[in-house]
Short mmCIF file of N, CA and C in Angstrom, two decimals:
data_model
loop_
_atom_site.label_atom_id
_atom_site.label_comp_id
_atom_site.label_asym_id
_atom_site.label_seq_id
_atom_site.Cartn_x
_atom_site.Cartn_y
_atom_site.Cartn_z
N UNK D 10 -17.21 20.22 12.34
CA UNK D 10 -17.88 19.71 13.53
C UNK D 10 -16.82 19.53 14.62
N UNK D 11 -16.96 20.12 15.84
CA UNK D 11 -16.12 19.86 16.92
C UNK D 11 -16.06 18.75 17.06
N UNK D 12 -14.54 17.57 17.47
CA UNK D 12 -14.27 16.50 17.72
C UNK D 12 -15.29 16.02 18.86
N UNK D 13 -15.25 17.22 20.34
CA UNK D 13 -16.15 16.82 21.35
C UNK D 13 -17.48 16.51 21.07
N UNK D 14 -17.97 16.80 20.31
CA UNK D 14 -19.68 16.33 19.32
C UNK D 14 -19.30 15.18 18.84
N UNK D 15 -18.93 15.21 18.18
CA UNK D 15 -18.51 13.73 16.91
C UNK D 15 -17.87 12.51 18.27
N UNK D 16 -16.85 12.30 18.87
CA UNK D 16 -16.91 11.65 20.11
C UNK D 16 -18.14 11.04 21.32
N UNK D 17 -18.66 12.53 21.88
CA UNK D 17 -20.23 12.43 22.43
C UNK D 17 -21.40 11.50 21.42
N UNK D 18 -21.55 12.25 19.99
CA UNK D 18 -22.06 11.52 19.48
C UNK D 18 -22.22 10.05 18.89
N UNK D 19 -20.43 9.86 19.05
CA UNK D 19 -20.41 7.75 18.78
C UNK D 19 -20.58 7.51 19.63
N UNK D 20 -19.94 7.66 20.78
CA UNK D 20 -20.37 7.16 22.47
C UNK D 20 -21.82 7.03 22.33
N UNK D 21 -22.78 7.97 22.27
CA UNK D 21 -24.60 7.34 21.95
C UNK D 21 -24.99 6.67 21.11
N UNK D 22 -24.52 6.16 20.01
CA UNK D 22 -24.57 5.61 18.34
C UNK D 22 -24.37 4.15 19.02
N UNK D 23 -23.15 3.85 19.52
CA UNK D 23 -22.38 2.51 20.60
C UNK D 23 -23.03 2.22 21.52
N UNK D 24 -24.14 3.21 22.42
CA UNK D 24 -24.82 2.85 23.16
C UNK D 24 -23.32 2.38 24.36
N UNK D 25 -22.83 3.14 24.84
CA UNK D 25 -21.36 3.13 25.71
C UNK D 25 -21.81 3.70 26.85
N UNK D 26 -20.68 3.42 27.83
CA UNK D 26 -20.99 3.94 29.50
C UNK D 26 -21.76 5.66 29.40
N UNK D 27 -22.22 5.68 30.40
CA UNK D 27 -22.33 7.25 30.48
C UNK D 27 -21.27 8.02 30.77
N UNK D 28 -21.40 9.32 30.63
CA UNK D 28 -19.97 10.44 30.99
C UNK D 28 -19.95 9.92 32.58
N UNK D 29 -18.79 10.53 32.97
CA UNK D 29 -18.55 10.17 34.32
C UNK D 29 -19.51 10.67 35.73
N UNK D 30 -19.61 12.24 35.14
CA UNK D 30 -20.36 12.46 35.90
C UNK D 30 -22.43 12.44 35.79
N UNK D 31 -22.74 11.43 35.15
CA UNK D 31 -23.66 10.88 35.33
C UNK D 31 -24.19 10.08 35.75
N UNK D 32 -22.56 9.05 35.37
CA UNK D 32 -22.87 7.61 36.44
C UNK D 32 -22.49 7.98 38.36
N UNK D 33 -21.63 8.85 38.41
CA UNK D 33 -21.64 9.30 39.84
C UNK D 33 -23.29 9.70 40.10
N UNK D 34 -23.88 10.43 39.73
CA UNK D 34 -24.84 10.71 39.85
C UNK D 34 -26.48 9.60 40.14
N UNK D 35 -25.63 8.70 39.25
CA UNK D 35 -26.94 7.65 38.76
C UNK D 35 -26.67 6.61 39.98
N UNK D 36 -24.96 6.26 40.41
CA UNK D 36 -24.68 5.44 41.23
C UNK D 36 -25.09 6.36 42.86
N UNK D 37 -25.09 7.31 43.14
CA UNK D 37 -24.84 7.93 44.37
C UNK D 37 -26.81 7.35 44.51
N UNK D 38 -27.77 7.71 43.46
CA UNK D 38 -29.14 7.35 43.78
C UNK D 38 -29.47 5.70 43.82
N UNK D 39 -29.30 5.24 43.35
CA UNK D 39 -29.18 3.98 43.33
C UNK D 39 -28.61 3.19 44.72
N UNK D 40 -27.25 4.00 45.82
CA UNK D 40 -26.85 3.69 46.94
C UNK D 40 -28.20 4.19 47.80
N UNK D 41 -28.73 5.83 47.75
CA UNK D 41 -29.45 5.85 48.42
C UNK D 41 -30.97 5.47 48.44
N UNK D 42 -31.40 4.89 47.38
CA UNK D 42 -32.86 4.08 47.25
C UNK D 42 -32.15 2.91 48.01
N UNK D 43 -31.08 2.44 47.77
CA UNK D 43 -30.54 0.85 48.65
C UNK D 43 -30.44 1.04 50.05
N UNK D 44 -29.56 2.23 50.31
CA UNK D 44 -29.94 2.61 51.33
C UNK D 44 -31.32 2.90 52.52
N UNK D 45 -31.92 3.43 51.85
CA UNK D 45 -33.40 3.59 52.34
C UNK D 45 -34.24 2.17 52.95
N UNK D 46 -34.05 1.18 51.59
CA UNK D 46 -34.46 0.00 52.35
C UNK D 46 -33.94 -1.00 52.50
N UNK D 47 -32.67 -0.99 52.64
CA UNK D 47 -31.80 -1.66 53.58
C UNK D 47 -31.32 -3.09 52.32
N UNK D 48 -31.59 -2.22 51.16
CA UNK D 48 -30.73 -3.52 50.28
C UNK D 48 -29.42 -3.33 49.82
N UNK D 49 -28.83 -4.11 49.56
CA UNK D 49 -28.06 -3.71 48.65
C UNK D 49 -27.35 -4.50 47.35
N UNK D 50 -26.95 -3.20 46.80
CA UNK D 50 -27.29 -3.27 45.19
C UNK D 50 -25.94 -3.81 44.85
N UNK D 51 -26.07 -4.59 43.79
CA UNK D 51 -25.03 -5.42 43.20
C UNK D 51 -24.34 -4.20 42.18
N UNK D 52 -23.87 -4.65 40.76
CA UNK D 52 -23.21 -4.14 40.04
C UNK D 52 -24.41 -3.30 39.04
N UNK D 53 -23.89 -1.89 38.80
CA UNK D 53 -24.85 -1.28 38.21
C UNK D 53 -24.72 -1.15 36.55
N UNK D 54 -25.53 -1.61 35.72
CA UNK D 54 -24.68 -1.06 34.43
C UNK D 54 -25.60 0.04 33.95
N UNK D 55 -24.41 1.06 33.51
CA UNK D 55 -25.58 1.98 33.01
C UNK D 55 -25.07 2.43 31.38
N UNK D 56 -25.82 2.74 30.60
CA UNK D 56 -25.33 3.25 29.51
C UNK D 56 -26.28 4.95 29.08
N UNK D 57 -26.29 5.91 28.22
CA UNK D 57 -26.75 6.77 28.13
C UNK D 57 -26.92 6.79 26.24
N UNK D 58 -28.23 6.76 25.75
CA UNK D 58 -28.28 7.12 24.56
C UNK D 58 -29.43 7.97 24.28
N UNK D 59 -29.02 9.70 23.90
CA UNK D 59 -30.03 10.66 23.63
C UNK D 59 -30.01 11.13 25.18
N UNK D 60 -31.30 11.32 25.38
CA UNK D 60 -31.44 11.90 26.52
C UNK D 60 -32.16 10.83 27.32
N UNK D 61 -32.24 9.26 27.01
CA UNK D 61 -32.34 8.05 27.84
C UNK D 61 -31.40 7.66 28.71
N UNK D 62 -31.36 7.60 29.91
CA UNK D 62 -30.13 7.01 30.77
C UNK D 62 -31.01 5.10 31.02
N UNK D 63 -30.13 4.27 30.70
CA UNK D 63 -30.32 2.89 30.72
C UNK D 63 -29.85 2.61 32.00
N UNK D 64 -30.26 1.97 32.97
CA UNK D 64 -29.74 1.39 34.30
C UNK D 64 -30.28 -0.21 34.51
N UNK D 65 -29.29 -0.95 34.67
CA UNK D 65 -29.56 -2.11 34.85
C UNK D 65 -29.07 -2.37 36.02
N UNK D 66 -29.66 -3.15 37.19
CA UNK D 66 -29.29 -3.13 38.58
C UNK D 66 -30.19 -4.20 39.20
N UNK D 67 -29.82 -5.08 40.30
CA UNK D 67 -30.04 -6.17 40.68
C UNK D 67 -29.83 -5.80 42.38
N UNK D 68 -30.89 -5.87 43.08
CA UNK D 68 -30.66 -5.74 44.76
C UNK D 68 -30.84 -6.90 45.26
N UNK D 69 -29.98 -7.38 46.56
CA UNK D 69 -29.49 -8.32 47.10
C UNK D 69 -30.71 -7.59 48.55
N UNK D 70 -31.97 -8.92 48.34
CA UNK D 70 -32.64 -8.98 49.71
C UNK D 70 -32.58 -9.74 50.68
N UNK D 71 -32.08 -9.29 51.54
CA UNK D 71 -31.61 -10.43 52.90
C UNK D 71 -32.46 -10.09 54.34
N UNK D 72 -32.07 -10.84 54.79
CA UNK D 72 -33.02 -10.78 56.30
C UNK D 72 -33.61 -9.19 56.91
N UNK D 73 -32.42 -8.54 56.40
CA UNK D 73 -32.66 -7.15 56.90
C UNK D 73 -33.04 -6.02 56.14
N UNK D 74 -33.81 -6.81 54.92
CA UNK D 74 -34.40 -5.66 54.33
C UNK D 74 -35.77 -5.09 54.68
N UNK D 75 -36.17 -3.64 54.33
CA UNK D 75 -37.21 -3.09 54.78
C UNK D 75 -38.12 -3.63 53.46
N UNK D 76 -37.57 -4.16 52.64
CA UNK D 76 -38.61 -4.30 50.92
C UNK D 76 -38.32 -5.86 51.08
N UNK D 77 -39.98 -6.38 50.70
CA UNK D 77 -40.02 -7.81 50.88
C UNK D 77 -41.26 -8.32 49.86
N UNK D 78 -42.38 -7.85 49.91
CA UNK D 78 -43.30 -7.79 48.77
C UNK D 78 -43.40 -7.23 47.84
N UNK D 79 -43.94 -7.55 46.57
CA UNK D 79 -43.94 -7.37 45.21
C UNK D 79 -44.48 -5.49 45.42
N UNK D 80 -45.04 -5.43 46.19
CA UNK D 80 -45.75 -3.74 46.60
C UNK D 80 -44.07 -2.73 47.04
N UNK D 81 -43.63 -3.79 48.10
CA UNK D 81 -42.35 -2.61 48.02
C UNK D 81 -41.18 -2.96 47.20
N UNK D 82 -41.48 -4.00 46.18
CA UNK D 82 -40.57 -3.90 44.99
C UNK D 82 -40.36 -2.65 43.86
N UNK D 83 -41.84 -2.57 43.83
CA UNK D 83 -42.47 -1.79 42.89
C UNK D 83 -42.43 0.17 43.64
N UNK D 84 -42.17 0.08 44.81
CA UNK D 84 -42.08 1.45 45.87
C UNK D 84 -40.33 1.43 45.33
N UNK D 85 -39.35 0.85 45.73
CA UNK D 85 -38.06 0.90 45.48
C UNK D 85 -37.86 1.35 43.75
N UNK D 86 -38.42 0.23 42.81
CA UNK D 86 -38.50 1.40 41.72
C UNK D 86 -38.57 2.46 41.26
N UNK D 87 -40.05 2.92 41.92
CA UNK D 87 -40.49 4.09 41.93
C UNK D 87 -39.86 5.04 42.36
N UNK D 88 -39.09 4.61 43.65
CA UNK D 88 -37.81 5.96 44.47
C UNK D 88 -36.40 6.03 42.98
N UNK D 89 -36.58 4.93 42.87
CA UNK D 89 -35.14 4.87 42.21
C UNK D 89 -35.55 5.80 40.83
N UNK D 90 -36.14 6.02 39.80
CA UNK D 90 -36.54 6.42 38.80
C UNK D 90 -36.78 7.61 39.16
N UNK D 91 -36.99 7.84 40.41
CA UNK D 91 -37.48 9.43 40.70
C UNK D 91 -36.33 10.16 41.17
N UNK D 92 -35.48 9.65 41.69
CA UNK D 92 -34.23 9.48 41.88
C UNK D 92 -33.12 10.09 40.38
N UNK D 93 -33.10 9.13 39.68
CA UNK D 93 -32.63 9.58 38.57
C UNK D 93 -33.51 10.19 37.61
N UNK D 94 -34.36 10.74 37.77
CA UNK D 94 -34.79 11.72 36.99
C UNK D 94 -34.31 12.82 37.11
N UNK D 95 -33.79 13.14 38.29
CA UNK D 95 -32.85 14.54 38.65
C UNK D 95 -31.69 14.50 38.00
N UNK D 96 -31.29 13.65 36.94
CA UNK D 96 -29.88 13.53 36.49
C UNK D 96 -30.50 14.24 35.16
N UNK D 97 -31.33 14.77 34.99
CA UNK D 97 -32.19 15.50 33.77
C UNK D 97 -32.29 14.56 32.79
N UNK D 98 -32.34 13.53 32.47
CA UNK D 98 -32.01 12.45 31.30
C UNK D 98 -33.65 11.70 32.08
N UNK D 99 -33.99 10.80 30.91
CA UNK D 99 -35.25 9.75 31.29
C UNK D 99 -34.38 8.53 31.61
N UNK D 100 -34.83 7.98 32.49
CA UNK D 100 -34.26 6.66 33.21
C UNK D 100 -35.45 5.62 32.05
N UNK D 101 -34.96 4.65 31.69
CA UNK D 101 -34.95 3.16 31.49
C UNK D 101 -34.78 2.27 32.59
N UNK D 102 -35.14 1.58 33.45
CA UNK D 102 -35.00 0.93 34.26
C UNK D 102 -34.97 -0.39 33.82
N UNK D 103 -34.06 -1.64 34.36
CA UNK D 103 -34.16 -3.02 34.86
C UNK D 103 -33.72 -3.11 36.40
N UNK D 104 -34.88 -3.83 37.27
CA UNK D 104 -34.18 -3.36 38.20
C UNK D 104 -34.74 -5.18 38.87
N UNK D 105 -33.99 -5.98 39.29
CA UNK D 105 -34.25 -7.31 40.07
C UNK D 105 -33.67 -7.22 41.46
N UNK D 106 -34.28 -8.33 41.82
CA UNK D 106 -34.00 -8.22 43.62
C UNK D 106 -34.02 -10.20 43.84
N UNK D 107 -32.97 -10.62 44.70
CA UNK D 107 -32.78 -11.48 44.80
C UNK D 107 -32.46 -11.98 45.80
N UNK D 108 -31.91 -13.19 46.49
CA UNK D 108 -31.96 -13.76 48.02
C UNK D 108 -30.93 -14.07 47.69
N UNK D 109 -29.86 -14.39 46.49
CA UNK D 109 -29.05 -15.19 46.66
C UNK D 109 -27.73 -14.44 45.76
N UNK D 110 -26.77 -14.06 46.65
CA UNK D 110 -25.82 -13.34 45.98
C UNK D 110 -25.02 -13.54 44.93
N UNK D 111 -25.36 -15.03 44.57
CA UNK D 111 -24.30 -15.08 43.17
C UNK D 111 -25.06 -14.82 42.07
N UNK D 112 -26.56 -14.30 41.94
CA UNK D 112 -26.63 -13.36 40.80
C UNK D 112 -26.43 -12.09 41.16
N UNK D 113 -26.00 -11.55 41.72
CA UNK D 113 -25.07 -9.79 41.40
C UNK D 113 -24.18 -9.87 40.64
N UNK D 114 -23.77 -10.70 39.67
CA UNK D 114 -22.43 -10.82 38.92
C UNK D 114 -22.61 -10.18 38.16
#
């Protein structure tokens, strides 16, 4: 068995970061769903097991966001998941939104 399999494969077993260039990928959508409505996103964690990409992410809503009701909570999801679905992997989502910046930790 190639080492690069057996490696790839504990990294998913561990449930561990994603390869690099997935989380570029997962982080670049995640800026631009924040982008779009004017939030922005705290610390992202993502992990990859199988062909599931896990994203856990928390947006910081302040005076100047375009998302304010539970309707464009649920619209920002929806971009974001559609978003990373182009990373060819199924997104898992956690995704919170908050007023007060010391939960982005």
């Amino acid at each position: 068995i190639p080492y690069r399999l057996v490696g790839e494969g504990l990294r998913e077993v561990l449930t561990k970061a994603a390869a690099p260039a997935v989380r570029e990928d997962a982080l670049a959508a995640v800026r631009a769903v924040g982008d779009a409505w004017g939030l922005d996103p705290g610390p992202v964690r993502l992990s990859k097991v199988g062909s599931r990409l896990d994203v856990d992410v928390t947006f910081l809503v302040d005076a100047g966001a375009r998302a304010s009701t539970v309707a464009d909570f649920d619209a920002v999801r929806a971009a974001l998941h559609e978003h990373l679905q182009r990373t060819g992997l199924e997104p898992a989502l956690s995704v919170g939104f908050t007023a007060d910046r010391r939960w982005l930790t």
